[in-house]
Short mmCIF file of C-alpha atoms in Angstrom, two decimals:
data_model
loop_
_atom_site.label_atom_id
_atom_site.label_comp_id
_atom_site.label_asym_id
_atom_site.label_seq_id
_atom_site.Cartn_x
_atom_site.Cartn_y
_atom_site.Cartn_z
CA MET A 9 118.50 96.06 91.82
CA LYS A 10 122.44 96.37 91.83
CA LYS A 11 123.44 94.41 94.53
CA ILE A 12 126.44 96.98 96.36
CA ALA A 13 128.59 95.39 99.00
CA ILE A 14 128.47 98.50 100.40
CA ILE A 15 131.36 98.02 103.44
CA SER A 16 133.65 95.75 100.75
CA THR A 17 133.31 99.20 97.85
CA VAL A 18 132.31 102.23 99.83
CA VAL A 19 134.47 102.23 102.58
CA LEU A 20 137.57 101.06 100.94
CA GLY A 21 137.71 102.98 98.60
CA LEU A 22 136.17 106.41 100.74
CA LEU A 23 139.03 106.04 102.35
CA THR A 24 141.39 106.05 100.36
CA THR A 25 139.97 108.90 99.36
CA ALA A 26 139.97 110.53 102.84
CA SER A 27 143.74 109.54 102.95
CA CYS A 28 143.14 107.49 106.46
CA ASP A 29 146.81 105.74 106.37
CA SER A 30 146.22 104.02 109.53
CA TYR A 31 143.10 102.21 108.47
CA LEU A 32 144.39 101.53 104.87
CA ASP A 33 147.82 99.44 106.27
CA ILE A 34 146.07 96.85 108.32
CA ASN A 35 145.07 93.79 105.38
CA GLU A 36 142.21 93.07 107.26
CA ASP A 37 138.57 93.30 106.82
CA PRO A 38 138.17 96.63 108.78
CA ASN A 39 135.04 94.75 109.86
CA SER A 40 136.63 91.75 111.14
CA PRO A 41 139.84 92.80 112.22
CA ALA A 42 142.57 90.71 114.54
CA GLU A 43 142.78 91.36 117.48
CA SER A 44 145.98 92.98 117.81
CA ASN A 45 145.00 94.90 115.18
CA MET A 46 141.41 96.86 117.48
CA THR A 47 142.16 99.75 117.29
CA THR A 48 139.28 102.64 118.20
CA ASP A 49 140.95 104.94 114.32
CA ILE A 50 139.79 101.71 112.90
CA LEU A 51 137.21 100.58 114.18
CA LEU A 52 135.07 104.09 114.07
CA PRO A 53 135.17 104.57 110.33
CA GLY A 54 134.05 100.97 109.31
CA ALA A 55 130.76 101.22 111.73
CA GLU A 56 130.46 104.92 109.97
CA MET A 57 130.44 103.39 106.76
CA ASN A 58 128.09 100.68 107.70
CA LEU A 59 125.40 103.40 109.21
CA ALA A 60 125.81 105.68 106.29
CA GLY A 61 125.43 103.36 103.81
CA THR A 62 122.53 101.76 105.20
CA TYR A 63 120.86 104.88 105.95
CA GLY A 64 122.17 106.95 103.16
CA ASP A 65 120.37 104.47 100.93
CA PHE A 66 117.43 101.86 102.14
CA LEU A 67 116.60 103.85 104.75
CA ARG A 68 116.43 106.74 102.12
CA ILE A 69 114.04 104.90 99.96
CA THR A 70 111.67 102.93 101.87
CA GLY A 71 111.24 106.12 104.02
CA GLY A 72 110.85 108.07 100.41
CA TYR A 73 108.18 105.24 99.38
CA PHE A 74 106.24 104.47 102.74
CA ALA A 75 106.14 108.95 102.73
CA GLN A 76 104.67 108.92 99.90
CA GLN A 77 107.70 111.25 98.90
CA TYR A 78 109.03 108.83 95.92
CA SER A 79 106.66 106.45 94.16
CA GLN A 80 107.85 103.59 91.43
CA THR A 81 108.56 104.01 87.93
CA PHE A 82 106.98 102.35 84.53
CA GLY A 83 107.43 99.00 84.21
CA THR A 84 109.77 98.80 87.21
CA SER A 85 109.32 96.65 89.84
CA ASN A 86 112.53 96.76 92.36
CA TYR A 87 109.84 98.62 94.58
CA LEU A 88 107.10 98.51 94.61
CA ASP A 89 106.48 96.49 97.51
CA TYR A 90 107.49 99.32 99.69
CA SER A 91 104.53 102.14 96.77
CA GLN A 92 101.36 100.24 98.01
CA PHE A 93 102.96 99.95 101.90
CA GLU A 94 104.90 97.26 102.41
CA MET A 95 107.78 95.40 104.18
CA SER A 96 108.53 92.00 104.05
CA ALA A 97 111.20 90.38 107.37
CA THR A 98 113.58 89.17 104.11
CA ARG A 99 113.33 92.56 102.40
CA SER A 100 115.03 94.54 105.92
CA SER A 101 117.22 91.72 107.10
CA GLY A 102 120.68 93.01 104.77
CA ALA A 103 119.79 96.69 106.83
CA TYR A 104 118.83 95.26 110.07
CA THR A 105 122.71 93.19 109.89
CA GLN A 106 125.11 96.27 109.06
CA LEU A 107 123.55 97.79 111.00
CA ASN A 108 123.01 95.47 113.79
CA VAL A 109 125.46 92.87 113.91
CA ARG A 110 128.49 94.90 111.95
CA ALA A 111 127.75 99.13 112.85
CA LEU A 112 127.12 98.33 116.69
CA LYS A 113 129.19 95.56 117.13
CA ASN A 114 131.97 97.57 116.29
CA LEU A 115 130.96 100.58 118.46
CA THR A 116 129.86 98.56 121.51
CA THR A 117 133.56 97.26 121.14
CA THR A 118 134.96 100.87 120.28
CA ARG A 119 132.90 102.15 122.67
CA ASP A 120 135.01 99.71 126.07
CA LEU A 121 138.62 100.23 123.56
CA ALA A 122 137.91 104.37 124.79
CA GLU A 123 136.62 103.95 128.19
CA ARG A 124 140.31 101.43 128.89
CA SER A 125 141.98 103.86 127.48
CA GLY A 126 140.43 106.99 128.47
CA GLU A 127 139.03 109.12 124.87
CA TRP A 128 136.77 110.71 126.36
CA GLY A 129 136.63 111.99 122.85
CA THR A 130 135.53 109.00 121.39
CA TYR A 131 133.92 107.18 123.93
CA LEU A 132 131.18 110.18 123.49
CA ALA A 133 131.66 109.27 119.21
CA ALA A 134 130.80 105.61 119.76
CA THR A 135 128.34 106.47 121.84
CA THR A 136 125.80 109.09 120.31
CA LEU A 137 126.27 106.74 116.31
CA ARG A 138 125.29 104.00 119.07
CA ALA A 139 122.20 105.93 120.61
CA PHE A 140 121.60 107.29 117.05
CA ILE A 141 121.25 103.49 115.28
CA TYR A 142 119.57 101.78 117.98
CA GLN A 143 116.72 104.71 117.63
CA THR A 144 116.33 104.30 113.73
CA LEU A 145 115.73 100.15 114.89
CA VAL A 146 112.78 101.19 117.03
CA ASP A 147 111.74 103.48 114.79
CA CYS A 148 111.41 101.14 112.58
CA TYR A 149 111.10 97.91 114.57
CA GLY A 150 108.91 99.01 117.65
CA GLU A 151 111.17 96.46 119.47
CA VAL A 152 114.54 95.44 119.17
CA PRO A 153 117.20 93.45 121.27
CA TYR A 154 119.31 96.16 123.43
CA SER A 155 119.89 95.04 127.25
CA GLU A 156 121.93 91.76 126.02
CA ALA A 157 123.22 92.53 122.77
CA PHE A 158 126.61 91.32 121.97
CA THR A 159 126.23 90.13 125.93
CA GLY A 160 127.04 86.71 124.68
CA ALA A 161 123.20 85.46 124.87
CA THR A 162 122.50 84.21 121.36
CA SER A 163 119.59 84.42 121.76
CA PRO A 164 119.41 88.34 123.87
CA LYS A 165 115.58 89.37 124.43
CA TYR A 166 113.62 91.58 122.41
CA ASP A 167 113.38 95.05 124.53
CA ASP A 168 110.26 97.59 124.92
CA GLY A 169 110.86 100.24 122.54
CA ALA A 170 110.57 102.52 125.62
CA ASP A 171 113.50 100.70 127.45
CA VAL A 172 115.71 101.42 124.48
CA TYR A 173 115.14 104.85 125.01
CA ALA A 174 115.85 105.12 128.16
CA GLY A 175 118.33 103.05 128.27
CA ILE A 176 120.25 105.28 124.76
CA LEU A 177 119.16 108.63 126.62
CA ALA A 178 120.87 107.14 130.14
CA GLU A 179 124.36 106.13 127.52
CA LEU A 180 124.41 110.09 125.85
CA ASP A 181 124.20 111.71 129.56
CA ASP A 182 127.31 109.44 130.06
CA ALA A 183 129.50 110.16 127.59
CA LEU A 184 128.37 114.15 127.24
CA ASP A 185 129.09 113.85 131.16
CA LYS A 186 132.49 112.22 130.57
CA ALA A 187 133.60 113.90 128.16
CA GLY A 188 134.89 117.77 127.72
CA THR A 189 134.51 120.25 124.71
CA GLY A 190 138.02 119.71 123.62
CA ASP A 191 138.73 116.08 123.79
CA GLN A 192 140.08 114.33 120.94
CA VAL A 193 138.27 112.04 118.66
CA ALA A 194 139.07 108.83 116.42
CA THR A 195 139.10 108.89 112.83
CA ASN A 196 136.26 109.68 111.88
CA PHE A 197 134.09 110.97 108.38
CA LEU A 198 131.43 113.25 110.99
CA PHE A 199 133.52 115.69 111.63
CA PRO A 200 137.62 114.41 110.33
CA GLY A 201 140.13 116.84 112.22
CA LYS A 202 137.52 118.01 114.78
CA THR A 203 137.76 117.77 118.83
CA SER A 204 134.78 117.23 120.50
CA ALA A 205 133.35 120.19 120.59
CA GLU A 206 131.12 119.35 117.42
CA TRP A 207 129.64 115.72 119.00
CA VAL A 208 128.67 117.05 121.72
CA LYS A 209 126.45 119.63 119.85
CA PHE A 210 125.47 116.14 118.13
CA ALA A 211 124.58 113.98 120.76
CA ASN A 212 122.77 117.01 122.29
CA ALA A 213 120.45 117.11 119.12
CA LEU A 214 119.83 113.83 119.23
CA LYS A 215 118.80 113.93 122.80
CA LEU A 216 116.00 116.55 121.60
CA LYS A 217 114.95 114.66 118.59
CA ILE A 218 114.41 111.51 120.85
CA LEU A 219 112.98 113.68 123.88
CA MET A 220 110.32 114.62 121.18
CA ARG A 221 109.94 111.27 119.68
CA GLU A 222 108.51 110.24 122.79
CA TYR A 223 107.00 113.41 124.59
CA ASP A 224 103.62 111.80 124.13
CA VAL A 225 104.38 109.33 126.45
CA ASN A 226 107.16 110.66 128.25
CA SER A 227 106.15 112.62 131.34
CA GLU A 228 109.78 113.61 132.22
CA ALA A 229 110.58 114.21 128.12
CA ALA A 230 109.87 118.17 128.75
CA ALA A 231 111.56 119.35 131.48
CA GLN A 232 114.18 117.39 130.07
CA VAL A 233 113.59 119.27 126.32
CA LYS A 234 113.31 123.07 127.59
CA ALA A 235 116.29 122.00 129.63
CA ILE A 236 118.40 121.36 125.96
CA ILE A 237 116.84 124.23 124.77
CA ASP A 238 117.88 126.51 127.45
CA GLU A 239 121.63 125.12 126.82
CA GLY A 240 121.49 125.83 123.10
CA ASN A 241 124.32 124.05 122.78
CA LEU A 242 122.83 122.48 119.42
CA PRO A 243 124.21 122.11 115.67
CA THR A 244 124.82 125.24 113.62
CA GLU A 245 125.36 123.06 110.73
CA ASP A 246 123.69 119.94 109.82
CA VAL A 247 125.16 116.99 110.78
CA ALA A 248 125.77 115.30 107.72
CA TYR A 249 128.43 112.70 105.68
CA ALA A 250 130.19 115.69 103.90
CA GLY A 251 132.84 116.34 101.25
CA CYS A 252 134.26 112.16 101.15
CA TRP A 253 132.43 111.12 98.26
CA THR A 254 134.15 110.55 94.87
CA ASN A 255 132.84 109.43 91.46
CA GLU A 256 134.47 106.39 91.79
CA SER A 257 133.15 102.67 91.68
CA GLY A 258 133.05 102.80 95.95
CA ALA A 259 133.35 105.71 97.15
CA MET A 260 129.68 107.71 95.82
CA SER A 261 127.01 108.49 97.58
CA PRO A 262 125.06 105.10 98.43
CA PHE A 263 122.27 106.02 96.91
CA TYR A 264 122.83 107.87 94.04
CA ALA A 265 125.50 104.04 94.06
CA GLU A 266 122.28 101.82 93.95
CA GLU A 267 119.58 103.91 91.87
CA PHE A 268 121.40 105.76 89.50
CA ALA A 269 125.48 104.89 88.39
CA THR A 270 126.18 102.34 86.02
CA ASN A 271 129.13 100.61 86.74
CA TRP A 272 127.50 97.69 88.02
CA GLY A 273 125.80 97.79 84.15
CA SER A 274 122.40 98.12 84.93
CA THR A 275 119.95 101.12 83.85
CA GLN A 276 116.97 100.26 85.13
CA ILE A 277 115.43 103.70 86.68
CA ASN A 278 113.08 101.97 90.11
CA VAL A 279 112.67 105.67 92.20
CA ILE A 280 110.01 108.74 91.02
CA ALA A 281 108.82 111.87 92.58
CA ASN A 282 105.04 110.82 93.71
CA VAL A 283 102.61 112.24 93.12
CA ALA A 284 101.83 114.12 96.91
CA ILE A 285 105.00 116.34 97.38
CA ILE A 286 104.93 117.71 93.60
CA ASN A 287 101.00 119.13 94.72
CA THR A 288 102.12 120.40 97.74
CA MET A 289 105.59 121.81 95.90
CA LEU A 290 104.14 122.45 93.04
CA GLN A 291 100.57 123.37 92.86
CA LYS A 292 98.09 125.37 90.63
CA ASP A 293 94.34 126.56 89.70
CA GLY A 294 91.25 124.96 88.45
CA ASN A 295 92.52 125.91 85.30
CA GLY A 296 95.91 124.11 85.25
CA ASP A 297 98.29 127.23 86.17
CA VAL A 298 100.93 127.24 88.68
CA VAL A 299 99.80 129.92 91.65
CA TYR A 300 102.62 128.16 93.69
CA GLU A 301 106.27 126.49 92.81
CA ASP A 302 108.74 125.75 96.12
CA PRO A 303 112.17 127.25 95.73
CA ARG A 304 113.57 123.96 96.68
CA LEU A 305 111.67 121.73 94.03
CA SER A 306 114.25 121.60 91.87
CA ALA A 307 116.85 121.25 94.50
CA PHE A 308 115.09 118.02 94.97
CA PHE A 309 113.36 116.27 91.96
CA GLU A 310 114.64 116.89 88.00
CA ALA A 311 112.27 118.12 85.55
CA ASN A 312 111.15 115.25 83.14
CA GLY A 313 111.94 115.49 79.47
CA SER A 314 109.44 117.89 78.60
CA GLY A 315 111.10 119.67 81.79
CA GLU A 316 107.80 119.50 83.75
CA TYR A 317 107.48 118.55 87.47
CA THR A 318 105.53 114.79 87.17
CA GLY A 319 104.22 112.86 90.12
CA GLY A 320 104.23 108.98 90.25
CA ILE A 321 100.95 106.89 91.85
CA SER A 322 101.48 104.99 94.38
CA GLY A 323 101.08 101.28 94.85
CA THR A 324 101.25 101.02 90.66
CA ASN A 325 104.76 100.88 88.08
CA PHE A 326 102.07 102.19 84.76
CA ALA A 327 103.65 99.10 83.09
CA THR A 328 99.94 99.06 81.59
CA ALA A 329 100.28 102.18 80.85
CA GLY A 330 100.61 103.89 76.84
CA ASP A 331 103.03 106.40 75.61
CA GLY A 332 102.31 108.97 77.15
CA LEU A 333 103.81 107.45 80.49
CA LYS A 334 106.01 106.41 80.01
CA SER A 335 109.52 106.66 82.04
CA THR A 336 110.31 110.13 79.96
CA TYR A 337 107.49 111.27 81.73
CA TRP A 338 107.85 111.11 85.04
CA CYS A 339 110.13 113.19 87.83
CA ARG A 340 113.70 111.89 89.66
CA PRO A 341 114.64 112.85 92.76
CA VAL A 342 118.02 114.89 92.78
CA ALA A 343 121.32 112.79 93.00
CA SER A 344 125.05 112.84 93.04
CA TYR A 345 128.37 111.38 93.53
CA ASP A 346 128.48 113.63 96.34
CA MET A 347 125.13 114.37 97.69
CA PRO A 348 125.78 113.97 101.58
CA VAL A 349 124.23 111.19 103.87
CA TYR A 350 121.97 113.47 106.68
CA LEU A 351 122.31 112.23 110.08
CA LEU A 352 120.86 115.62 111.82
CA THR A 353 119.92 118.69 109.54
CA VAL A 354 119.90 122.26 111.49
CA SER A 355 115.77 122.95 110.33
CA GLU A 356 114.77 119.80 111.83
CA VAL A 357 116.02 120.99 114.73
CA GLU A 358 114.73 124.06 114.63
CA PHE A 359 110.88 122.47 113.88
CA PHE A 360 112.02 120.64 117.31
CA ILE A 361 112.18 124.31 118.89
CA ALA A 362 109.00 125.77 117.71
CA GLU A 363 107.51 122.56 118.00
CA TYR A 364 108.40 122.64 121.94
CA TYR A 365 107.87 126.07 122.05
CA ALA A 366 103.59 125.36 120.41
CA ARG A 367 102.63 122.66 123.25
CA THR A 368 103.94 125.08 125.90
CA GLY A 369 101.42 127.43 124.25
CA ASN A 370 104.29 130.14 123.75
CA ALA A 371 103.49 130.75 119.96
CA ALA A 372 105.71 134.25 118.91
CA GLN A 373 109.09 131.91 120.21
CA ALA A 374 106.29 128.29 118.28
CA LYS A 375 106.30 130.89 114.73
CA ALA A 376 110.00 132.15 114.84
CA HIS A 377 111.22 128.35 115.35
CA TYR A 378 109.55 127.52 112.21
CA GLU A 379 111.19 130.24 110.27
CA ALA A 380 113.78 129.07 111.48
CA ALA A 381 113.51 126.30 110.69
CA ILE A 382 112.25 126.47 107.22
CA GLU A 383 115.56 129.51 106.84
CA ALA A 384 117.51 126.12 107.16
CA SER A 385 116.34 124.04 104.79
CA CYS A 386 115.69 126.25 102.15
CA ALA A 387 119.97 126.38 102.88
CA THR A 388 120.19 123.67 102.81
CA ALA A 389 119.06 122.93 100.04
CA GLY A 390 121.41 125.72 98.74
CA VAL A 391 117.44 128.28 97.42
CA ASP A 392 116.53 131.43 98.32
CA GLY A 393 113.18 132.02 98.87
CA ALA A 394 112.45 130.81 102.49
CA ASP A 395 109.74 134.20 102.86
CA GLN A 396 107.42 132.95 100.15
CA VAL A 397 107.14 129.46 101.74
CA ILE A 398 106.56 131.39 104.96
CA ALA A 399 103.44 133.23 103.41
CA GLN A 400 102.73 129.59 101.85
CA PHE A 401 102.38 128.09 104.75
CA PRO A 402 102.45 130.71 107.43
CA TYR A 403 102.32 129.83 111.37
CA ASN A 404 99.76 129.13 112.79
CA GLN A 405 99.31 127.70 116.29
CA ALA A 406 95.75 126.89 116.44
CA ASN A 407 96.76 124.64 114.11
CA TRP A 408 100.61 123.48 115.14
CA LYS A 409 101.06 120.05 114.33
CA GLN A 410 99.44 120.07 110.96
CA VAL A 411 101.29 123.24 110.22
CA ILE A 412 104.57 121.66 111.71
CA GLY A 413 104.09 118.21 109.89
CA VAL A 414 103.27 119.51 105.74
CA SER A 415 105.87 121.56 106.72
CA LYS A 416 108.36 119.12 107.82
CA TRP A 417 107.97 116.42 105.31
CA VAL A 418 108.24 118.96 103.06
CA ALA A 419 111.14 119.93 104.16
CA LEU A 420 112.95 116.01 104.35
CA ALA A 421 111.77 115.56 100.92
CA GLY A 422 115.27 116.00 98.92
CA VAL A 423 117.45 115.30 103.04
CA ASN A 424 115.76 112.17 104.52
CA THR A 425 112.67 110.97 104.22
CA PHE A 426 113.17 107.93 106.74
CA GLU A 427 112.94 110.63 108.87
CA ALA A 428 108.98 112.22 107.12
CA TRP A 429 108.47 108.80 107.49
CA CYS A 430 108.56 108.91 110.88
CA GLU A 431 107.30 112.54 111.98
CA ALA A 432 104.09 111.27 109.53
CA ARG A 433 103.16 108.65 111.79
CA ARG A 434 104.19 110.14 114.72
CA LEU A 435 101.87 114.15 114.17
CA ASN A 436 100.00 111.81 111.95
CA TYR A 437 100.35 114.91 109.18
CA PRO A 438 100.23 115.17 106.63
CA ALA A 439 96.75 113.26 106.54
CA PHE A 440 94.87 111.41 104.49
CA GLY A 441 92.93 113.24 102.16
CA THR A 442 89.44 112.08 100.47
CA VAL A 443 90.28 111.04 97.81
CA GLN A 444 92.40 107.51 97.53
CA GLY A 445 95.12 106.47 94.95
CA SER A 446 93.03 104.21 92.57
CA GLN A 447 91.35 107.84 91.84
CA MET A 448 93.82 109.09 90.17
CA TYR A 449 94.77 106.04 87.69
CA ASN A 450 92.93 102.94 86.82
CA LEU A 451 95.75 101.20 85.98
CA ARG A 452 94.47 100.52 83.13
CA ASP A 453 94.55 103.79 80.65
CA ASP A 454 96.57 107.35 79.98
CA SER A 455 93.07 109.60 80.20
CA SER A 456 92.29 108.62 83.76
CA TYR A 457 96.19 109.74 85.53
CA LYS A 458 94.15 112.78 87.18
CA PRO A 459 97.09 113.94 89.42
CA ASP A 460 95.23 117.36 90.05
CA LEU A 461 91.91 116.07 92.30
CA LEU A 462 95.15 115.17 94.92
CA ALA A 463 94.81 118.08 97.63
CA PRO A 464 98.42 119.82 98.33
CA GLY A 465 99.61 118.05 101.71
CA THR A 466 97.73 114.98 101.54
CA LEU A 467 98.44 111.72 101.61
CA TYR A 468 96.40 108.83 100.04
CA THR A 469 96.17 105.41 100.29
CA PRO A 470 97.94 103.13 97.35
CA ILE A 471 95.89 101.75 94.03
CA GLN A 472 96.62 98.28 95.59
CA VAL A 473 97.86 98.60 98.99
CA LYS A 474 98.69 95.74 101.43
CA ASP A 475 96.23 94.37 103.18
CA GLU A 476 96.98 94.26 106.69
CA VAL A 477 97.44 98.17 106.08
CA GLY A 478 94.64 98.96 104.42
CA PRO A 479 92.45 102.64 103.55
CA ASN A 480 93.68 105.88 104.77
CA GLN A 481 95.96 104.33 106.65
CA ILE A 482 100.41 104.79 107.08
CA LEU A 483 102.79 102.04 107.14
CA GLU A 484 102.99 101.71 111.52
CA ARG A 485 106.25 99.28 111.45
CA TRP A 486 108.57 96.74 109.77
CA PRO A 487 108.38 93.05 110.49
CA TYR A 488 111.00 91.82 112.56
CA ALA A 489 113.71 91.22 110.17
CA GLU A 490 114.40 87.33 109.36
CA SER A 491 118.41 88.03 109.87
CA SER A 492 117.55 88.05 113.56
CA SER A 493 113.66 86.00 114.15
CA SER A 494 115.33 82.51 112.52
CA ARG A 495 118.63 83.20 114.66
CA ASN A 496 116.23 84.37 117.75
CA ASN A 497 113.64 81.98 119.83
CA ASN A 498 112.84 85.51 121.93
CA THR A 499 111.98 86.95 118.50
CA PRO A 500 108.14 87.88 119.85
CA GLU A 501 104.66 87.61 117.59
CA PHE A 502 104.48 90.67 115.15
CA PRO A 503 101.68 93.17 115.97
CA GLY A 504 101.32 93.54 112.85
CA TYR A 505 101.56 96.68 110.71
CA THR A 506 99.33 98.75 112.02
CA VAL A 507 99.81 98.76 115.37
CA PRO A 508 102.39 102.19 115.61
CA VAL A 509 106.01 101.78 117.81
CA PHE A 510 105.30 103.22 121.02
CA TRP A 511 105.70 106.19 120.29
CA GLY A 512 103.52 105.75 117.60
CA THR A 513 99.73 107.49 117.62
CA LYS A 514 96.93 106.59 115.39
#
């Protein structure tokens, strides 16, 4: 794996292209500026790049494997453990540090500075990103330090996920109350040059996501969701770090820089498409003839060397395969140096609204927003053909959870694989089918590779799966990061890989 110093390279390189002159004028590391130099214009962009670097790379990679949208390519082993539904306390430590020690610390300081100076647009921006990161951490670990974080406590307690969710919802409400839609916002990459109006929409959409995530365990969620939907002040464009990446070392979009760029001398291929997502987006009949090809397929995955779309199987890297299953056989995700890092898409918002109406029995509105979600997904992918997708996966009120779950999983495959993993855990769709990974490949010869056995829209047990996870189960949570647990005496005992976080269902 290429070792990327994401902040020293991406942030500083990015700032050069973004013409953030005031940021470039300082000589200190933007993550640790001298106290006299601390301003919101310095701190907010650095925190954003800690978020974009981690969310757009590490969480995209792990989410893709855990949601069975990615698999491991021939002969390499960088992410074979993820392919086997394993996450160690060590593997996520770097990402935890980037998000917690750096991004959250800088965002907390940014909020404090903004509050003291009455910069309410900046206060809202920092609060929204802070809430986004805390939700992400809860969704990974279940419990994280929150109430005692950044208070000077050497061993801050780990708060229950439900309490963290309640806390960040309160923070968002507070910031939305204080900020007007025309307030200025400090230098930032998400909505550069814009006032707080776009941040208000993002904050509302984030509240919607948080409340829908905990809908089944928060009795007040339904009423709050209804209020957000009724108000209607939600994003009309995807919320993403886009238009800020360049084809230069240290300034490329993080996933591309990690897995596709050769600037650090590596040409190793790791991530390929998974058979589960390929079989759903490219369906064949018993004769092997294509009966459905999703119009987003070519936007999400490259064809292989023969112009075909093929998927690897979780739990192996095909190291003992023959010539037929060498690295050129597999499809890779579509990636480019300027690919956006999506935080929240219009499609996701529409899927959440569709789910709300489905839950409340309004089939007509659920159907309308479900179809709007697919249309928005195709628009993000830059393709036509939403009608074709809707015809293949029509809305069904009697089976709304499966329909929305599978369709959202497909829509997120080329956009935000981390969210695909989260939503698969929450909705329990795609579900595990009757086929095991070992039935599709026996680790010995190419003739045993039988991907067509897997039904569209289903998951499967990896050929080799972590023992503590076992068959027909998805990885539900990560062990607490070693970078935190090794220093924090209040770290709880890890409950186990298959114990859902507080909003999860099984």
